[in-house]
Coordinates of N, CA, C and O in Angstrom, one line a residue:
M1 N -252.5 -64.5 -18.7 CA -253.3 -65.7 -18.5 C -254.5 -65.7 -18.5 O -255.1 -65.2 -17.4
V2 N -255.2 -66.7 -19.0 CA -256.8 -66.5 -18.9 C -257.0 -68.0 -18.6 O -256.7 -69.2 -19.0
S3 N -257.5 -68.1 -17.4 CA -258.2 -69.5 -16.7 C -256.8 -70.5 -16.9 O -257.0 -71.6 -17.1
G4 N -255.8 -69.9 -16.3 CA -254.5 -70.9 -16.2 C -253.9 -71.2 -17.7 O -252.9 -72.1 -17.8
Q5 N -254.2 -70.8 -18.8 CA -253.6 -70.9 -20.3 C -252.9 -69.8 -20.4 O -253.2 -68.6 -20.0
P6 N -251.7 -70.1 -21.1 CA -250.8 -69.1 -21.5 C -251.5 -68.1 -22.8 O -252.2 -68.6 -23.5
V7 N -251.0 -67.0 -22.8 CA -251.6 -66.2 -23.9 C -251.1 -66.6 -25.1 O -249.7 -66.9 -25.4
S8 N -252.1 -66.9 -26.3 CA -251.6 -67.4 -27.4 C -251.3 -66.2 -28.3 O -251.2 -65.0 -28.3
R9 N -250.1 -66.6 -29.1 CA -249.2 -65.7 -30.2 C -250.0 -65.6 -31.4 O -249.6 -64.9 -32.5
S10 N -251.1 -66.4 -31.5 CA -251.8 -66.4 -33.0 C -252.3 -64.9 -33.0 O -252.9 -64.5 -32.1
Q11 N -252.2 -64.3 -34.2 CA -252.8 -63.1 -34.3 C -253.8 -62.9 -35.5 O -253.8 -63.7 -36.5
G12 N -254.6 -62.0 -35.4 CA -255.6 -61.6 -36.3 C -254.8 -60.7 -37.5 O -253.9 -60.9 -37.8
A13 N -255.7 -60.0 -38.1 CA -255.1 -59.4 -39.5 C -254.1 -58.5 -39.2 O -253.2 -58.5 -40.1
L14 N -254.1 -57.7 -38.1 CA -253.0 -56.7 -38.1 C -252.2 -57.1 -36.9 O -251.2 -56.3 -36.4
G15 N -252.3 -58.4 -36.4 CA -251.5 -58.7 -35.2 C -252.2 -58.4 -33.9 O -251.6 -58.9 -33.0
A16 N -253.4 -58.1 -33.9 CA -254.1 -57.9 -32.7 C -254.8 -59.2 -32.3 O -255.5 -59.9 -33.1
T17 N -254.8 -59.3 -30.8 CA -255.9 -60.6 -30.4 C -256.5 -60.2 -29.7 O -256.4 -59.3 -28.6
G18 N -258.1 -60.4 -29.6 CA -258.8 -60.2 -28.6 C -259.1 -58.9 -28.2 O -259.1 -58.4 -27.2
G19 N -259.1 -57.9 -29.1 CA -259.3 -56.4 -29.0 C -258.1 -55.7 -28.4 O -258.0 -54.5 -28.1
Q20 N -256.7 -56.4 -28.4 CA -255.7 -55.8 -27.9 C -255.1 -54.9 -29.1 O -255.0 -55.6 -30.2
P21 N -254.5 -54.0 -28.7 CA -253.9 -53.1 -29.8 C -252.4 -54.0 -30.3 O -251.8 -54.3 -29.6
A22 N -252.2 -54.0 -31.4 CA -251.2 -54.4 -32.1 C -249.9 -53.7 -31.9 O -250.0 -52.5 -32.3
N23 N -248.7 -53.9 -31.4 CA -247.8 -53.2 -31.5 C -246.8 -53.2 -33.0 O -247.2 -54.0 -33.7
L24 N -246.2 -52.2 -32.9 CA -245.3 -52.2 -34.3 C -244.5 -53.2 -34.5 O -244.3 -53.6 -35.8
G25 N -243.8 -53.8 -33.6 CA -243.1 -55.1 -33.6 C -244.1 -56.2 -34.3 O -243.4 -56.8 -35.3
D26 N -245.2 -56.4 -33.9 CA -246.1 -57.5 -34.4 C -246.5 -57.1 -36.0 O -246.4 -57.9 -36.8
I27 N -246.7 -55.8 -36.2 CA -247.1 -55.4 -37.5 C -246.0 -55.7 -38.4 O -246.2 -56.2 -39.4
L28 N -244.7 -55.4 -37.9 CA -243.5 -55.2 -38.9 C -243.2 -56.7 -39.2 O -242.8 -57.2 -40.2
E29 N -243.3 -57.7 -38.1 CA -243.3 -59.1 -38.4 C -244.2 -59.7 -39.2 O -243.6 -60.5 -40.1
R30 N -245.2 -59.5 -39.4 CA -246.3 -60.0 -40.2 C -246.1 -59.6 -41.4 O -245.9 -60.3 -42.5
V31 N -245.7 -58.1 -41.7 CA -245.4 -57.5 -43.0 C -244.2 -58.4 -43.7 O -244.2 -58.6 -44.7
L32 N -243.2 -58.3 -42.9 CA -241.9 -58.9 -43.4 C -242.0 -60.8 -43.9 O -241.5 -61.1 -44.6
D33 N -243.0 -61.2 -43.0 CA -243.2 -62.6 -43.0 C -244.0 -62.9 -44.3 O -243.7 -63.6 -45.2
K34 N -245.1 -62.0 -44.6 CA -245.9 -62.4 -45.7 C -245.7 -61.7 -46.8 O -246.1 -61.8 -48.0
G35 N -245.2 -60.4 -46.5 CA -244.8 -59.4 -47.7 C -246.0 -58.3 -47.9 O -247.2 -58.6 -47.5
L36 N -245.5 -57.4 -48.3 CA -246.4 -56.1 -48.8 C -246.1 -55.6 -50.2 O -245.0 -55.4 -50.4
V37 N -247.1 -55.5 -51.0 CA -247.1 -54.9 -52.5 C -247.8 -53.8 -52.5 O -249.1 -53.7 -52.0
I38 N -247.2 -52.5 -52.8 CA -248.0 -51.4 -53.1 C -247.7 -51.0 -54.5 O -246.5 -50.8 -55.0
A39 N -248.8 -50.8 -55.3 CA -248.4 -50.6 -56.7 C -249.5 -49.2 -57.0 O -250.5 -49.2 -56.2
G40 N -248.9 -48.4 -57.9 CA -250.0 -47.4 -58.2 C -249.4 -46.6 -59.3 O -248.2 -46.8 -59.9
D41 N -250.1 -45.8 -60.1 CA -249.7 -45.2 -61.4 C -249.9 -43.8 -61.2 O -251.1 -43.4 -60.8
I42 N -249.1 -43.0 -61.7 CA -249.4 -41.4 -61.3 C -249.1 -40.8 -62.8 O -248.3 -41.0 -63.6
Q43 N -250.5 -40.0 -63.2 CA -250.2 -39.5 -64.7 C -250.6 -38.1 -64.5 O -251.4 -37.4 -63.8
V44 N -249.8 -37.3 -65.2 CA -250.0 -35.9 -65.3 C -250.5 -35.4 -66.9 O -249.8 -35.9 -67.8
N45 N -251.5 -35.1 -66.9 CA -252.4 -34.8 -68.2 C -252.6 -33.2 -68.3 O -252.8 -32.6 -67.5
L46 N -252.4 -32.7 -69.6 CA -253.0 -31.4 -69.9 C -253.6 -31.5 -71.1 O -253.3 -31.9 -72.2
L47 N -254.8 -30.9 -71.0 CA -255.9 -31.1 -72.0 C -256.0 -32.3 -72.7 O -255.8 -32.5 -74.0
D48 N -256.1 -33.5 -72.0 CA -256.1 -34.9 -72.4 C -254.9 -35.3 -73.3 O -254.9 -36.5 -74.0
I49 N -253.7 -34.8 -72.9 CA -252.5 -35.1 -73.4 C -251.6 -35.4 -72.3 O -251.5 -34.7 -71.4
E50 N -251.3 -36.8 -72.3 CA -250.5 -37.4 -71.3 C -248.9 -36.9 -71.3 O -248.2 -37.0 -72.5
L51 N -248.7 -36.0 -70.4 CA -247.2 -35.5 -70.5 C -246.3 -36.6 -69.6 O -245.0 -36.4 -70.0
L52 N -246.9 -37.0 -68.5 CA -245.9 -37.7 -67.7 C -246.4 -39.0 -67.1 O -247.9 -38.9 -66.7
T53 N -246.1 -40.1 -67.0 CA -246.8 -41.5 -66.5 C -245.6 -42.0 -65.6 O -244.4 -42.2 -66.0
I54 N -245.7 -42.2 -64.2 CA -244.9 -42.7 -63.4 C -245.7 -43.9 -63.0 O -246.6 -44.1 -62.3
K55 N -244.9 -45.1 -63.1 CA -245.5 -46.2 -62.4 C -244.8 -46.8 -61.1 O -243.5 -46.9 -61.4
L56 N -245.4 -46.8 -60.0 CA -244.6 -47.4 -58.8 C -245.1 -48.6 -58.4 O -246.2 -49.2 -58.4
R57 N -244.0 -49.4 -58.2 CA -244.1 -50.9 -57.7 C -243.2 -50.9 -56.4 O -242.0 -50.9 -56.7
L58 N -243.8 -51.0 -55.4 CA -242.8 -51.2 -54.1 C -243.2 -52.7 -53.3 O -244.4 -52.8 -53.1
V59 N -242.4 -53.3 -53.0 CA -242.5 -54.8 -52.5 C -241.6 -54.5 -51.1 O -240.4 -54.3 -51.2
I60 N -242.3 -54.8 -50.1 CA -241.6 -54.9 -48.6 C -241.9 -56.2 -48.3 O -242.9 -56.7 -48.1
A61 N -240.5 -56.9 -48.2 CA -240.7 -58.3 -47.7 C -239.3 -58.7 -46.9 O -238.2 -58.1 -47.3
S62 N -239.3 -59.8 -46.4 CA -238.0 -60.3 -45.9 C -237.4 -60.7 -47.0 O -238.0 -61.2 -48.0
L63 N -236.0 -61.2 -47.1 CA -235.3 -61.7 -48.1 C -235.8 -63.2 -48.3 O -235.8 -63.6 -49.5
E64 N -236.0 -63.8 -47.3 CA -236.5 -65.1 -47.1 C -237.7 -65.2 -48.1 O -238.1 -66.1 -48.9
T65 N -238.6 -64.3 -47.7 CA -240.1 -64.3 -48.4 C -239.8 -63.8 -49.9 O -240.6 -64.5 -50.8
A66 N -238.9 -62.8 -50.0 CA -238.7 -62.7 -51.4 C -238.2 -63.7 -52.3 O -238.5 -64.0 -53.6
R67 N -237.1 -64.6 -51.9 CA -236.6 -65.6 -52.3 C -237.7 -66.7 -53.0 O -237.7 -67.3 -53.6
E68 N -238.7 -66.9 -51.9 CA -239.7 -67.8 -52.0 C -240.8 -67.5 -53.1 O -241.1 -68.4 -53.9
V69 N -240.8 -66.2 -53.6 CA -241.7 -65.8 -54.8 C -240.8 -65.6 -56.0 O -241.4 -65.1 -56.8
G70 N -239.7 -65.9 -55.9 CA -238.8 -65.7 -56.9 C -238.1 -64.3 -57.1 O -237.6 -64.0 -58.4
I71 N -238.0 -63.7 -56.2 CA -237.5 -62.1 -56.3 C -236.0 -62.4 -55.6 O -235.9 -62.4 -54.5
N72 N -235.0 -62.3 -56.4 CA -233.6 -62.5 -55.9 C -232.5 -61.8 -56.8 O -231.5 -62.3 -56.8
W73 N -233.0 -60.4 -57.3 CA -232.0 -59.9 -58.3 C -230.8 -59.3 -57.7 O -229.8 -59.3 -58.1
W74 N -230.6 -59.1 -56.2 CA -229.8 -58.7 -55.7 C -228.5 -59.7 -55.4 O -227.3 -59.4 -55.2
E75 N -228.8 -61.0 -55.7 CA -227.6 -62.0 -55.7 C -226.8 -62.2 -56.8 O -226.0 -62.8 -56.7
S76 N -227.4 -61.5 -57.9 CA -226.6 -61.5 -59.3 C -226.3 -60.2 -59.7 O -225.4 -60.0 -60.8
D77 N -226.6 -59.1 -58.8 CA -226.1 -57.8 -59.1 C -224.7 -57.6 -59.0 O -224.3 -57.5 -57.7
P78 N -223.9 -57.4 -60.0 CA -222.5 -57.2 -59.7 C -222.2 -56.1 -58.6 O -221.1 -56.2 -58.0
W79 N -222.8 -55.1 -58.6 CA -222.5 -53.7 -57.7 C -222.8 -54.1 -56.4 O -222.1 -53.6 -55.5
L80 N -223.8 -55.2 -56.1 CA -224.1 -55.5 -54.8 C -223.4 -56.5 -54.2 O -223.1 -56.7 -53.2
T81 N -222.9 -57.5 -55.3 CA -222.0 -58.8 -54.6 C -220.6 -58.4 -54.7 O -220.1 -59.2 -54.1
G82 N -220.1 -57.5 -55.3 CA -218.7 -57.0 -55.4 C -218.1 -57.9 -56.4 O -217.0 -57.8 -56.4
D83 N -219.0 -58.7 -57.3 CA -218.4 -59.5 -58.2 C -218.0 -58.7 -59.7 O -218.8 -59.2 -60.6
N84 N -217.8 -57.7 -59.7 CA -217.8 -56.8 -61.0 C -216.1 -57.0 -61.6 O -216.0 -56.8 -62.8
G85 N -215.3 -57.9 -61.2 CA -214.3 -58.5 -61.9 C -214.6 -59.1 -63.2 O -214.1 -59.1 -64.2
K86 N -215.6 -59.9 -62.9 CA -216.1 -61.0 -64.1 C -216.6 -59.8 -65.4 O -216.2 -60.2 -66.5
L87 N -217.2 -58.8 -64.9 CA -217.8 -57.8 -66.1 C -216.6 -57.2 -66.6 O -216.4 -56.9 -67.8
Q88 N -215.3 -56.8 -65.5 CA -214.2 -55.9 -66.1 C -213.4 -57.0 -67.2 O -212.9 -56.5 -68.1
D89 N -213.2 -58.3 -66.6 CA -212.6 -59.3 -67.4 C -213.2 -59.4 -68.8 O -212.7 -59.5 -70.1
E90 N -214.7 -59.7 -69.0 CA -215.5 -59.7 -70.3 C -215.3 -58.4 -71.0 O -215.2 -58.5 -72.1
N91 N -215.3 -57.3 -70.4 CA -215.1 -55.9 -71.1 C -213.6 -55.9 -71.7 O -213.7 -55.3 -73.1
R92 N -212.7 -56.5 -71.1 CA -211.4 -56.3 -71.7 C -211.5 -57.3 -73.0 O -210.6 -57.1 -73.9
Q93 N -211.8 -58.6 -72.7 CA -211.8 -59.5 -73.9 C -212.5 -58.7 -75.2 O -212.1 -58.9 -76.2
L94 N -213.7 -58.3 -74.8 CA -214.4 -57.7 -75.9 C -213.7 -56.4 -76.7 O -213.7 -56.3 -78.0
R95 N -213.1 -55.7 -75.8 CA -212.5 -54.5 -76.5 C -211.1 -55.2 -77.2 O -210.7 -54.6 -78.3
A96 N -210.5 -56.2 -76.7 CA -209.1 -56.9 -77.4 C -209.8 -57.5 -78.7 O -209.3 -57.1 -79.9
R97 N -210.9 -58.2 -78.5 CA -211.6 -58.6 -79.7 C -211.9 -57.6 -80.9 O -211.6 -57.6 -82.1
V98 N -212.3 -56.5 -80.5 CA -212.7 -55.5 -81.6 C -211.3 -54.6 -81.9 O -211.4 -54.5 -83.3
A99 N -210.5 -54.6 -81.3 CA -209.2 -53.9 -82.1 C -208.6 -55.0 -82.7 O -208.2 -54.6 -83.9
E100 N -208.9 -56.2 -82.6 CA -208.3 -57.2 -83.3 C -209.0 -57.3 -84.7 O -208.5 -57.6 -85.7
L101 N -210.4 -57.3 -84.7 CA -211.0 -57.1 -86.0 C -211.0 -55.7 -86.6 O -210.9 -55.7 -88.0
E102 N -210.7 -54.7 -85.8 CA -210.4 -53.5 -86.7 C -209.0 -53.3 -87.1 O -209.1 -52.7 -88.2
A103 N -208.2 -54.2 -86.9 CA -206.7 -54.3 -87.2 C -206.7 -55.2 -88.6 O -205.7 -55.2 -89.3
A104 N -207.6 -56.1 -88.7 CA -207.8 -57.2 -89.8 C -207.6 -56.4 -91.2 O -208.3 -55.4 -91.4
P105 N -206.9 -57.0 -92.2 CA -206.9 -56.4 -93.7 C -208.4 -56.2 -94.1 O -208.4 -55.2 -94.9
E106 N -209.2 -57.1 -94.1 CA -210.5 -57.1 -94.6 C -211.2 -55.8 -94.2 O -211.9 -55.2 -94.7
Y107 N -210.9 -55.6 -92.8 CA -211.5 -54.3 -92.3 C -211.2 -53.1 -93.1 O -211.7 -52.0 -93.1
I108 N -209.6 -53.0 -93.1 CA -209.0 -51.9 -93.5 C -209.5 -51.7 -94.9 O -209.6 -50.6 -95.5
E109 N -209.5 -52.7 -95.7 CA -209.9 -52.8 -97.3 C -211.1 -52.3 -97.5 O -211.5 -51.4 -98.5
A110 N -212.0 -52.5 -96.6 CA -213.4 -52.2 -96.7 C -213.6 -50.8 -96.2 O -214.6 -50.0 -96.4
G111 N -212.7 -50.1 -95.8 CA -212.7 -48.8 -95.2 C -213.3 -48.6 -93.9 O -213.3 -47.1 -93.5
G112 N -213.3 -49.7 -93.2 CA -213.6 -49.3 -91.8 C -214.9 -48.8 -91.5 O -215.8 -49.1 -92.4
E113 N -214.8 -47.8 -90.4 CA -216.1 -47.1 -90.0 C -216.6 -46.1 -91.0 O -217.6 -45.6 -91.0
D114 N -215.6 -45.6 -91.9 CA -215.8 -44.5 -92.9 C -216.9 -44.8 -94.0 O -217.6 -43.7 -94.5
D115 N -217.2 -46.0 -94.0 CA -218.1 -46.4 -95.2 C -219.6 -46.0 -94.8 O -220.7 -45.9 -95.5
E116 N -219.7 -46.4 -93.4 CA -221.0 -46.1 -92.9 C -221.3 -44.6 -92.6 O -222.8 -44.4 -92.6
R117 N -220.5 -43.9 -92.8 CA -221.0 -42.3 -92.7 C -221.3 -41.6 -93.8 O -221.3 -41.8 -94.8

Protein backbone atom coordinates (compact mmCIF):
# COMPACT_ATOMS: atom_id res chain seq x y z
CA MET A 1 0.00 0.00 0.00
CA VAL A 2 1.09 3.51 -0.77
CA SER A 3 -0.26 6.25 1.50
CA GLY A 4 -3.21 4.12 2.58
CA GLN A 5 -4.25 3.23 -0.98
CA PRO A 6 -4.49 -0.41 -2.12
CA VAL A 7 -2.03 -1.51 -4.77
CA SER A 8 -3.57 -1.14 -8.23
CA ARG A 9 -3.88 -4.19 -10.49
CA SER A 10 -3.75 -2.11 -13.69
CA GLN A 11 -0.66 -3.05 -15.58
CA GLY A 12 1.62 -1.67 -18.24
CA ALA A 13 2.80 -3.23 -21.47
CA LEU A 14 4.01 -6.53 -20.05
CA GLY A 15 2.18 -6.53 -16.79
CA ALA A 16 4.69 -4.52 -14.77
CA THR A 17 3.62 -1.57 -12.65
CA GLY A 18 5.88 1.13 -11.36
CA GLY A 19 9.14 -0.70 -12.06
CA GLN A 20 8.00 -3.96 -10.45
CA PRO A 21 8.93 -7.01 -12.53
CA ALA A 22 6.01 -8.83 -14.11
CA ASN A 23 5.59 -12.39 -13.04
CA LEU A 24 4.80 -15.21 -15.45
CA GLY A 25 1.17 -15.39 -14.33
CA ASP A 26 0.54 -11.74 -15.19
CA ILE A 27 2.15 -12.09 -18.60
CA LEU A 28 0.24 -15.29 -19.39
CA GLU A 29 -3.04 -13.70 -18.27
CA ARG A 30 -2.44 -10.72 -20.55
CA VAL A 31 -1.45 -12.87 -23.54
CA LEU A 32 -4.51 -15.08 -23.18
CA ASP A 33 -6.78 -12.07 -22.64
CA LYS A 34 -5.56 -10.06 -25.63
CA GLY A 35 -4.12 -12.82 -27.81
CA LEU A 36 -0.75 -13.16 -29.47
CA VAL A 37 -0.04 -13.75 -33.15
CA ILE A 38 3.31 -14.98 -34.41
CA ALA A 39 3.73 -15.10 -38.16
CA GLY A 40 6.76 -15.93 -40.25
CA ASP A 41 7.94 -17.43 -43.49
CA ILE A 42 10.91 -19.71 -43.98
CA GLN A 43 12.33 -20.10 -47.46
CA VAL A 44 15.08 -22.41 -48.63
CA ASN A 45 16.71 -21.32 -51.88
CA LEU A 46 19.54 -22.81 -53.89
CA LEU A 47 21.04 -20.61 -56.61
CA ASP A 48 17.93 -18.39 -56.64
CA ILE A 49 15.67 -21.44 -57.03
CA GLU A 50 13.06 -21.75 -54.34
CA LEU A 51 13.19 -25.28 -52.97
CA LEU A 52 10.96 -24.99 -49.93
CA THR A 53 8.66 -22.42 -48.36
CA ILE A 54 7.10 -22.86 -44.95
CA LYS A 55 4.52 -20.36 -43.76
CA LEU A 56 4.07 -20.29 -40.01
CA ARG A 57 1.03 -18.77 -38.33
CA LEU A 58 0.65 -19.24 -34.60
CA VAL A 59 -2.20 -17.76 -32.58
CA ILE A 60 -2.13 -17.98 -28.81
CA ALA A 61 -5.33 -16.85 -27.11
CA SER A 62 -8.00 -18.02 -24.73
CA LEU A 63 -11.03 -19.73 -26.26
CA GLU A 64 -13.16 -16.72 -25.39
CA THR A 65 -10.78 -14.31 -27.14
CA ALA A 66 -10.53 -16.61 -30.16
CA ARG A 67 -14.34 -16.75 -30.46
CA GLU A 68 -14.52 -12.94 -30.28
CA VAL A 69 -12.27 -12.63 -33.34
CA GLY A 70 -14.08 -15.37 -35.25
CA ILE A 71 -11.78 -18.34 -34.70
CA ASN A 72 -13.90 -21.34 -33.69
CA TRP A 73 -12.93 -24.24 -35.96
CA TRP A 74 -12.75 -26.66 -33.03
CA GLU A 75 -16.50 -26.38 -32.49
CA SER A 76 -17.30 -27.98 -35.85
CA ASP A 77 -14.35 -30.37 -36.22
CA PRO A 78 -15.85 -33.88 -36.01
CA TRP A 79 -12.64 -35.37 -34.63
CA LEU A 80 -12.60 -32.93 -31.72
CA THR A 81 -16.33 -32.86 -30.99
CA GLY A 82 -16.79 -36.62 -31.22
CA ASP A 83 -19.59 -36.04 -33.74
CA ASN A 84 -18.20 -38.18 -36.54
CA GLY A 85 -21.42 -40.26 -36.66
CA LYS A 86 -22.90 -37.67 -39.00
CA LEU A 87 -19.98 -38.08 -41.40
CA GLN A 88 -20.27 -41.85 -41.25
CA ASP A 89 -23.99 -41.67 -42.07
CA GLU A 90 -23.34 -39.34 -44.98
CA ASN A 91 -20.57 -41.63 -46.24
CA ARG A 92 -22.89 -44.65 -46.00
CA GLN A 93 -25.61 -42.81 -47.95
CA LEU A 94 -23.18 -41.74 -50.66
CA ARG A 95 -21.82 -45.28 -51.05
CA ALA A 96 -25.37 -46.64 -51.35
CA ARG A 97 -26.19 -44.01 -53.98
CA VAL A 98 -23.06 -44.81 -55.99
CA ALA A 99 -23.85 -48.54 -55.86
CA GLU A 100 -27.41 -47.78 -56.98
CA LEU A 101 -26.19 -45.66 -59.90
CA GLU A 102 -23.64 -48.26 -60.95
CA ALA A 103 -26.34 -50.95 -60.95
CA ALA A 104 -28.66 -48.85 -63.16
CA PRO A 105 -29.21 -50.21 -66.71
CA GLU A 106 -28.05 -46.92 -68.29
CA TYR A 107 -24.69 -47.25 -66.54
CA ILE A 108 -24.24 -50.86 -67.62
CA GLU A 109 -25.26 -50.11 -71.25
CA ALA A 110 -22.78 -47.22 -71.38
CA GLY A 111 -20.01 -49.57 -70.32
CA GLY A 112 -19.56 -48.21 -66.80
CA GLU A 113 -16.07 -47.08 -65.97
CA ASP A 114 -14.47 -48.98 -68.86
CA ASP A 115 -15.34 -46.21 -71.39
CA GLU A 116 -13.18 -43.71 -69.55
CA ARG A 117 -10.03 -45.87 -69.70
